[in-house]
Amino acid sequence: MTVRYNETAASGFAETAFSQFPPLLHDLYIPSPTERIVLDSLHLDVPTTEQLGYFLHLAWALVLASHTDSGEVLFGTAHHGRSTDDGDQAIMPFHFKMQPDATVGEGMAAIAGYHHQISKFEHLGLEKYCTKGLDYVVLGQFRNLLVMSEGQAHIDAPSYTQKYPLTVFLLQPDMVRIMLIQLTDILTASIADQGSRVQSLQGIGAQGWKQLLQWNHAGEYADTSRVRGDHLIEGRLKKDLTATAVCTSDGTLTYEELDQWASQVSQRLVNTGVTPGKFVGILTPKSVAATVSMVAAMKAGGAFVFLPPSFPTFRLQTMCQKTPVHVILSNSAALPLAQELGPPVLEIHDDIGKKGVDSVGPSKVDPTPTEPHHPLYAIFTSGSTGEPKGVVKTRVFQGASYAFVISIIEQLNALAMGACICIPTEYQLQNELELTMCSLGASFCFLTPSLTRTLDPQRLPNLKTLLLTGEPVKDEDVKKWTGHVALHSVYGMSELAGSVLVKELTGLPPSSHSLGYITNGACWVVNPDDYTQLRPIGMEGELLIESSTIATEYLNNGEQTAATFVEPPKWLQEIRPSDDPARCLRTGDLVRYHDLTGSIQFLGRKGRQTKVRGQRVELGEVESTLLSHLPAAKLVVVDVLVSAAGKEEPPTLVAFIHDPSLHEVTGAPMSNDETILASSTVAYRAQVQRATSELRKVLPSYMIPSSILPIRFVPRTVTGKVSRKDMVESASRLSLTEILNYNEDQAPYRAPSTPKEQILQSVCEELLRLPAKSVSLDDNFFHVGGDSLTARRLSSMAHAQGLVFSVAEVFEEATLSSLARVSRLSTASAGPDPRTSSVLETDPFETIRVEFLNDLPPSLTADNIEAVWPTGETQSMFLSHNLIEQYPFRIEGELDKDQLRRGCQSFIDRFSVFRSIFVPFHGEMLQVTLRHVETPYTELQAPEGEDLMAWVDSYAKGSEATKPPTDRPMLKFTLAQGGPHEYVFLLRLSHAQYDGGCFRQISVALSADFKNQAGAVACPFSTYVRECARLRTPEAFTFWRDLLAGAQITRLPRISEGEDIPVINMGECSPASPPTGITMATAIKAAWAYVLWQKTGHSDVLFGQMGNCRGIELPGAEDTIGMCLNTTPVRVRFKAVETVRDLFRAIQGQHARSLAFETIEWTDMVANSTEWSQETELDSVVLHENIPNIPALQLPGDVQAKMGTPVFTTPAYRSHMLLTWPGSQKLTIMLMGRQNVLDKEFADILVKDFGTTLVKFLDSPNVPLRSLEPIF
C-alpha cells in the first residue's frame, strides 16, 4: 500500500488520476452543490478517533478508486477546527495509490505515515503548500473533500464546498447515495477484519446485497410461466377467423386464410421429412410468403431460420451448414440463389391473391407432436471472428409487456395477440418507409433509432406505439416523438426470446440515459472478467441476465456456448429453489445501476471499453450534444479509433457526420466497401468549427472529438443497423496526422525540386520524426508539427548540412518552399562563418575580469578563476528569490556508488556553468567560473521503516528553507539509501544556472557521464554569454526604440504593493490547435493582450514575454546548458487589427522581427531605447513552458533512475507572471505573484477569462474582435 504526495509527475497524474472524479461539465465550469446528503450514524467499534479517521480515508479512497476505475486517487482531507498560521481551516491533499494485495492493516499503517509527513506542512495552509512547485499546485486541485469532525453531529459543509468543491450537482444525488452505501460496506468490513486484503473490500457488501435483492424480487424470483408459442398462435388461427392477420400493399390475409395457406405448405414440409428439431430455411424477401413459411414450419413441428436474400452467398451457405437446414422454402425470385446453398428447395409463391396454390392434397405423414424443449427458431447474430453465430430458441414464450428479436418476435407476438402484421416490400422498406407505414395504417412497430430519424411523426397519424431498439436512444429521438406516440426503449438480445429491460421514454427529461427496468427474469452486474463476482451497486460491470427464456446454445459452437450460457453462480443458487428453470446469460454489455430505483445504464461493450485519455466517455452523450449543434445532420456517430500507425499513436475520439447538404453524393453505394469518407468542403469546415466551439462550452475536454469526419453515406450491417465498424475501419486507414488535419485546407503534395528544398525537407522530417517524403514544400513548418523551440533546432540542423537561414525567417515565411528560397547554401570558400567568427574576437568581459582579479575576495585565488562576467537580469532575479529546485530520481537496480560519484565529478568538470559562483562586486553581481570544484556530493541513510521517496521529499523541503550561499557552487548531488539496493538520487540546481529549456540536455549529459561516455561540450554557457554581449548593437536598441515609441506599460489594478509571499491562481482550459502557421505561444499572448485590453480599457497594450533565447546565430546554442531566458516586451495596438487572425499575425510578425534582438535585457532597453525611469518594470509577463519530456537517467549496467516529483521554490514575483503549461489535452494556467497585490476574486476572474478567451480565439480565428462578447 502506498500513500504518497511526491512521486508522480503532475503532467501525467493530473490528467489520468484525480481529474477523472468527478468529470466537470466543461473546463471553466464552477460547480455549485444543490443537495445535502446525510448518512445515518454508524455504530463502529474503533479504539480512537484517529484510527477511525484512517479507516475513513481508506474507505473513501477505495470508493473513489472503484468509481474512477483508477488505482490512484486524490482528494482533500481536513480535520474540522484545525487551523493554519493564518487562522484558516487547514486542508491538505491526500494522494493514494492502491496495492490490491496489501492488507487493511498495511493500508492503515501507510495512511498513518502519510499523515505524519503531511502534518508538517498543515500549518502553511493549502495555498502556501501549493507554491512549492507545479506538482503541488496540481495536487491542490482536488475535486472532493473528506472532512473529519470530532464530537460534532453537524458541520457547515457549504463553507467548505465554496472553496473546495465536493459537488453533488455533477453526480446525481442517487449516485452519491449509492457511493455512501459502498462506503458503509467497506468501512464496516475493514474495521471487522484488518487482516483482509484491500482487494476483497471492493466487492459487494451487506448493504449493497440487500438493495440488489429488493430490485431482483427480494430472493423470491419466479419465472416459471411456460406458454407454448405455437399453441398461442394456433388458438388465434382458429378463433379470429375473419380478423386481418397480414396486410401488404398488394392485399390482405385473414387469420383463416393464413391458417389454410400455412397448413398447405406444412403438408409439403412434413412430406420432406420435417420433424421436431429439424430446421426449415426461409429464403424470401419481405412478403406475405415469409409469414406463411414461418407459421407452416411451426405447424409441421419443425423450427425455422430466416435466410435474407440480401446476405452474401457464402454467409447463407454457412448459416445452412451450422443450423443445419433440412429444406429451404423460397419464392421464385430467390430460387436461383436457394439452389446454390446446398439443402433441397421447395418453391412457395408470394402472390397474396393466390392463397391455395401451395396445396398438395392430404399429408402422407402426420406432424410429430412437439415438446417445450424442442427448438422453435434460430437467429444468427454477428460473431467476433467474422462468422455468424446461430442461436437456438426453445418453444417457450415468456409473456411480457413488450417483446424483442424484431424480425421474428414482432410477428410471433402479433399473431399470438391476434394483431395484424403489416409487411412492406424490400423496396418500400428502403425507399418508401414512411409512405408505406401510413398506407398500411401501422399503429405499433419496432424500429432502430437511426431509422426513425428519417420519419416525420406528423405524417404517421395511425402510429400509436413506437418501440426503439437495437441502438442507443438519444435525447433528440425522445423530443421528436414525445406527444405523438407512446414511446419506449426495449433491451433484449438474439440469445433471448423476450425483452428484459423496458423503459417508457415519453415525458422524460433530457439525458435520462438508462435501459430501464426489469420486465422478466433478473439482472445482475458482475465482474467482466469473473461472472461469479458481483459488483457493488453503482459500479460498472457486465450485465448477467437470469431468465427461463434464454436460448439453448450456439449451434455447433460448444466453446462459445459454455462462455456465454453459464450456470448460476453460487450466490444466486443460494437464493433460488433447486428446481428453478432459469439459466444465466453473459451479455458482454457493460452497465451499472443508475439510481436507487434499480434502473440500469448502458455504458458500452466489453472488450472495447470506451475510454479516452484515461477517462470514461459516454459516446451517446457526445453524439447527442454534437447533433444538437448540427441541425442538418442525418446521423452523428462518435467512436474511438487507432490509426494506421497502430500502438505508436494513442486512441483518438472521432466523430462521423452524415449531412448530404454539405457534400456531393453521386448515388447510393453498392456496398460498404466503397469510399465512406467524403471530402471536406469549405461549408462543412465552417459548420464543424462552429459546432466544436459550442461543444467546448458544455463538455469536458476529453469528450471533444479530435476530428469530425464527413461520410458520403451511412454504412449498415446485414441486419440493417448502423455499421460503426465500417466507419472506424475507413478512418483507421489514415494516419493520426491525416485524421487531425482532415478538415484543414489541404494543398497537394509537392516534392522538392532544388538542392535547398531537398535539404530542408530532409531536415524537417528528421527533426519532427515524420515519414520520409511526407512533408510537402507547400507546407508551413508550424502546420506539420513545428513550434518556436523546434524552429531554432531546424535552423541549426539545416546549417549543419550547409543550408543557412535564421529563426526569424522560419516564422516569416509562409511555406517551406519560400523558406528555401530565402536561405543560403554555405560553401568552404565563402570565408569565415559569420555565426562563429565573433566568438574568436576579444572577450567583451576582459575589462571587468581584470578589475575583479585585481580586487579578489580573500576566499578566491586567481589561478582558479576561469571566467568572469556580469550576471544576467533573469539570473539576478532568480538569485534574489533563492530559486532552488530539487529533482529526485528513484534508482531501480544495482548501484555502483563510486561510478555514480565519478560521473558527478565528470559532469561538473565538463559544464563550467555549474562551477560558477555569484559574487557581489562594485554594486553589481558577477558570475565567476572556477577552474576546479570538488564534487558537492553527500550520502544519506534514511531511518529504518521510512518510505524512502517520502523521506527524501521531506528532506528536500526542509533543506529548501536554507538559502545556499552564492559564493560557492550551488549544484549539489545527494544519494539517499533506504533498504538494500533502494536508492534515491537527488539533484539540486539553482534556477540562476539553468532553465527548463535545457533540463533534457542536463539529463542526457548526466547519463553520459555516469556511463563514462561523455563527449565535448558544443557550446559552453560562457561562449553563449559572450555572444549575447556582442549582440548589444545600435541596430538592436533602434528596433526596441521604434517598438516602444509612445507606449505605456499596461497595468492591472492593484490593491497594495503586497507582501513578499508567493500566491498562485490556477485554472485550465482545452484550446483547439492554432491555425496554420501560428504557434500556441502566439495565441496565448493574443489572449492575454485581449484580457488586458478588456480589463483596463487601454487598446494600446504593452506587457512582457519571457522566452528561450537559444536561437541566436551560434553553433550549438540550441543545446546550451545554462540560464538562457530573457524578458522582452510585446506591444499590441488593437485599433490596427480587425479579426482574431489579424491579431495572431501581428503578434507573430512582431515576434519574428524581434528574434534577432531578443537577448537585449529589459533594463538595458529602458536605459537605451526609452525615456522612462530606470526603475520602470513590466506589470505582467507571459511564459509558455513547452518543455519536452524528461528521460530517465541511465546508469551503468542498464540501470535506470526515474524522476519523481520535483521540489520547487515558488517566487513572489513583483510582476504578474502568467505561466502556461501544456499537457496532453489540457493547458494548465497559473497566474503567479505576490500576496495582496491583486484582489483574489479579480485574480481568479483573470485566469478564467484568459482561458475562455484563448478557447474562443482558437475556435473562431476569423471572427472580428469587436463582435466578441466583452469581458469585464
Short mmCIF file of N, CA and C in Angstrom, two decimals, residues 625-686:
data_model
loop_
_atom_site.label_atom_id
_atom_site.label_comp_id
_atom_site.label_asym_id
_atom_site.label_seq_id
_atom_site.Cartn_x
_atom_site.Cartn_y
_atom_site.Cartn_z
N THR A 625 -24.97 15.68 -28.02
CA THR A 625 -24.59 17.09 -27.92
C THR A 625 -24.15 17.63 -29.27
N LEU A 626 -23.35 16.84 -29.99
CA LEU A 626 -22.87 17.27 -31.30
C LEU A 626 -24.03 17.40 -32.28
N LEU A 627 -24.95 16.47 -32.24
CA LEU A 627 -26.10 16.51 -33.15
C LEU A 627 -26.95 17.76 -32.91
N SER A 628 -27.03 18.18 -31.66
CA SER A 628 -27.84 19.36 -31.36
C SER A 628 -27.26 20.63 -31.97
N HIS A 629 -25.96 20.59 -32.31
CA HIS A 629 -25.30 21.75 -32.93
C HIS A 629 -25.09 21.57 -34.43
N LEU A 630 -25.62 20.47 -34.96
CA LEU A 630 -25.57 20.21 -36.40
C LEU A 630 -26.97 19.84 -36.86
N PRO A 631 -27.86 20.80 -36.91
CA PRO A 631 -29.29 20.52 -37.15
C PRO A 631 -29.57 19.84 -38.48
N ALA A 632 -28.72 20.02 -39.48
CA ALA A 632 -28.98 19.42 -40.78
C ALA A 632 -28.42 18.01 -40.90
N ALA A 633 -27.66 17.57 -39.92
CA ALA A 633 -27.05 16.24 -39.99
C ALA A 633 -28.11 15.16 -39.84
N LYS A 634 -28.01 14.12 -40.66
CA LYS A 634 -28.92 13.00 -40.58
C LYS A 634 -28.45 11.98 -39.55
N LEU A 635 -27.14 11.95 -39.31
CA LEU A 635 -26.59 10.97 -38.39
C LEU A 635 -25.27 11.49 -37.84
N VAL A 636 -25.05 11.26 -36.55
CA VAL A 636 -23.76 11.53 -35.91
C VAL A 636 -23.35 10.28 -35.15
N VAL A 637 -22.17 9.79 -35.44
CA VAL A 637 -21.62 8.62 -34.76
C VAL A 637 -20.25 9.01 -34.19
N VAL A 638 -20.03 8.72 -32.91
CA VAL A 638 -18.76 9.01 -32.26
C VAL A 638 -18.15 7.69 -31.81
N ASP A 639 -16.89 7.50 -32.10
CA ASP A 639 -16.22 6.25 -31.70
C ASP A 639 -14.74 6.52 -31.48
N VAL A 640 -14.08 5.52 -30.95
CA VAL A 640 -12.64 5.60 -30.69
C VAL A 640 -11.92 4.76 -31.73
N LEU A 641 -10.89 5.32 -32.32
CA LEU A 641 -10.14 4.57 -33.33
C LEU A 641 -8.65 4.70 -33.09
N VAL A 642 -7.95 3.72 -33.61
CA VAL A 642 -6.49 3.74 -33.64
C VAL A 642 -6.09 3.81 -35.09
N SER A 643 -5.25 4.77 -35.42
CA SER A 643 -4.89 5.00 -36.82
C SER A 643 -3.97 3.90 -37.34
N ALA A 644 -3.62 4.02 -38.59
CA ALA A 644 -2.79 3.02 -39.25
C ALA A 644 -1.44 2.86 -38.58
N ALA A 645 -1.01 3.85 -37.81
CA ALA A 645 0.29 3.76 -37.12
C ALA A 645 0.24 2.80 -35.95
N GLY A 646 -0.98 2.38 -35.55
CA GLY A 646 -1.12 1.37 -34.51
C GLY A 646 -0.80 1.87 -33.13
N LYS A 647 -0.07 1.04 -32.37
CA LYS A 647 0.16 1.31 -30.96
C LYS A 647 1.03 2.53 -30.72
N GLU A 648 1.74 2.99 -31.73
CA GLU A 648 2.62 4.13 -31.52
C GLU A 648 1.83 5.42 -31.33
N GLU A 649 0.58 5.42 -31.71
CA GLU A 649 -0.25 6.61 -31.56
C GLU A 649 -1.42 6.28 -30.65
N PRO A 650 -1.84 7.22 -29.80
CA PRO A 650 -2.90 6.93 -28.83
C PRO A 650 -4.26 6.82 -29.50
N PRO A 651 -5.20 6.10 -28.86
CA PRO A 651 -6.57 6.06 -29.38
C PRO A 651 -7.14 7.47 -29.47
N THR A 652 -7.93 7.71 -30.51
CA THR A 652 -8.43 9.05 -30.79
C THR A 652 -9.96 9.03 -30.85
N LEU A 653 -10.58 10.00 -30.20
CA LEU A 653 -12.02 10.14 -30.27
C LEU A 653 -12.38 10.89 -31.55
N VAL A 654 -13.20 10.26 -32.39
CA VAL A 654 -13.52 10.81 -33.70
C VAL A 654 -15.03 10.76 -33.90
N ALA A 655 -15.57 11.79 -34.54
CA ALA A 655 -17.00 11.82 -34.88
C ALA A 655 -17.16 11.68 -36.39
N PHE A 656 -18.23 10.98 -36.79
CA PHE A 656 -18.59 10.84 -38.20
C PHE A 656 -19.95 11.51 -38.40
N ILE A 657 -20.07 12.33 -39.45
CA ILE A 657 -21.31 13.07 -39.70
C ILE A 657 -21.81 12.77 -41.10
N HIS A 658 -23.09 12.45 -41.18
CA HIS A 658 -23.72 12.28 -42.49
C HIS A 658 -24.68 13.46 -42.68
N ASP A 659 -24.29 14.36 -43.56
CA ASP A 659 -25.10 15.53 -43.89
C ASP A 659 -25.00 15.75 -45.39
N PRO A 660 -25.94 15.19 -46.16
CA PRO A 660 -25.85 15.27 -47.63
C PRO A 660 -25.77 16.68 -48.17
N SER A 661 -26.23 17.65 -47.40
CA SER A 661 -26.22 19.03 -47.90
C SER A 661 -24.82 19.61 -47.97
N LEU A 662 -23.86 18.97 -47.30
CA LEU A 662 -22.52 19.54 -47.22
C LEU A 662 -21.52 18.89 -48.16
N HIS A 663 -21.94 17.86 -48.88
CA HIS A 663 -21.03 17.26 -49.87
C HIS A 663 -21.86 16.52 -50.90
N GLU A 664 -21.26 16.30 -52.03
CA GLU A 664 -21.97 15.66 -53.12
C GLU A 664 -21.98 14.15 -52.93
N VAL A 665 -23.13 13.54 -53.24
CA VAL A 665 -23.26 12.09 -53.25
C VAL A 665 -23.74 11.71 -54.64
N THR A 666 -22.92 10.97 -55.35
CA THR A 666 -23.24 10.67 -56.75
C THR A 666 -24.26 9.57 -56.90
N GLY A 667 -24.54 8.86 -55.84
CA GLY A 667 -25.52 7.78 -55.92
C GLY A 667 -25.41 6.91 -54.70
N ALA A 668 -26.40 6.06 -54.51
CA ALA A 668 -26.36 5.16 -53.36
C ALA A 668 -25.23 4.16 -53.52
N PRO A 669 -24.55 3.84 -52.46
CA PRO A 669 -23.42 2.91 -52.56
C PRO A 669 -23.90 1.50 -52.86
N MET A 670 -23.11 0.79 -53.63
CA MET A 670 -23.43 -0.60 -53.92
C MET A 670 -23.06 -1.49 -52.73
N SER A 671 -22.07 -1.08 -51.96
CA SER A 671 -21.65 -1.86 -50.80
C SER A 671 -20.88 -0.95 -49.86
N ASN A 672 -20.65 -1.44 -48.64
CA ASN A 672 -19.91 -0.67 -47.66
C ASN A 672 -18.42 -0.61 -47.97
N ASP A 673 -17.98 -1.34 -49.00
CA ASP A 673 -16.58 -1.31 -49.39
C ASP A 673 -16.21 -0.04 -50.12
N GLU A 674 -17.23 0.69 -50.63
CA GLU A 674 -16.94 1.92 -51.32
C GLU A 674 -16.43 2.96 -50.33
N THR A 675 -15.83 4.00 -50.86
CA THR A 675 -15.26 5.05 -50.02
C THR A 675 -16.35 5.68 -49.16
N ILE A 676 -16.20 5.57 -47.84
CA ILE A 676 -17.21 6.09 -46.91
C ILE A 676 -16.97 7.56 -46.64
N LEU A 677 -15.71 7.94 -46.45
CA LEU A 677 -15.40 9.32 -46.09
C LEU A 677 -15.62 10.24 -47.28
N ALA A 678 -16.25 11.36 -47.01
CA ALA A 678 -16.46 12.38 -48.05
C ALA A 678 -15.34 13.42 -47.96
N SER A 679 -15.20 14.18 -49.01
CA SER A 679 -14.22 15.27 -48.98
C SER A 679 -14.75 16.39 -48.09
N SER A 680 -13.82 17.13 -47.54
CA SER A 680 -14.17 18.23 -46.64
C SER A 680 -14.30 19.53 -47.43
N THR A 681 -15.51 20.09 -47.43
CA THR A 681 -15.76 21.32 -48.18
C THR A 681 -15.62 22.53 -47.27
N VAL A 682 -15.60 23.70 -47.87
CA VAL A 682 -15.49 24.94 -47.10
C VAL A 682 -16.69 25.08 -46.16
N ALA A 683 -17.89 24.80 -46.69
CA ALA A 683 -19.10 24.90 -45.85
C ALA A 683 -19.05 23.92 -44.70
N TYR A 684 -18.58 22.72 -44.98
CA TYR A 684 -18.50 21.70 -43.93
C TYR A 684 -17.52 22.12 -42.84
N ARG A 685 -16.36 22.63 -43.25
CA ARG A 685 -15.36 23.04 -42.26
C ARG A 685 -15.88 24.17 -41.39
N ALA A 686 -16.61 25.08 -41.97
CA ALA A 686 -17.16 26.19 -41.19
C ALA A 686 -18.17 25.67 -40.17
#
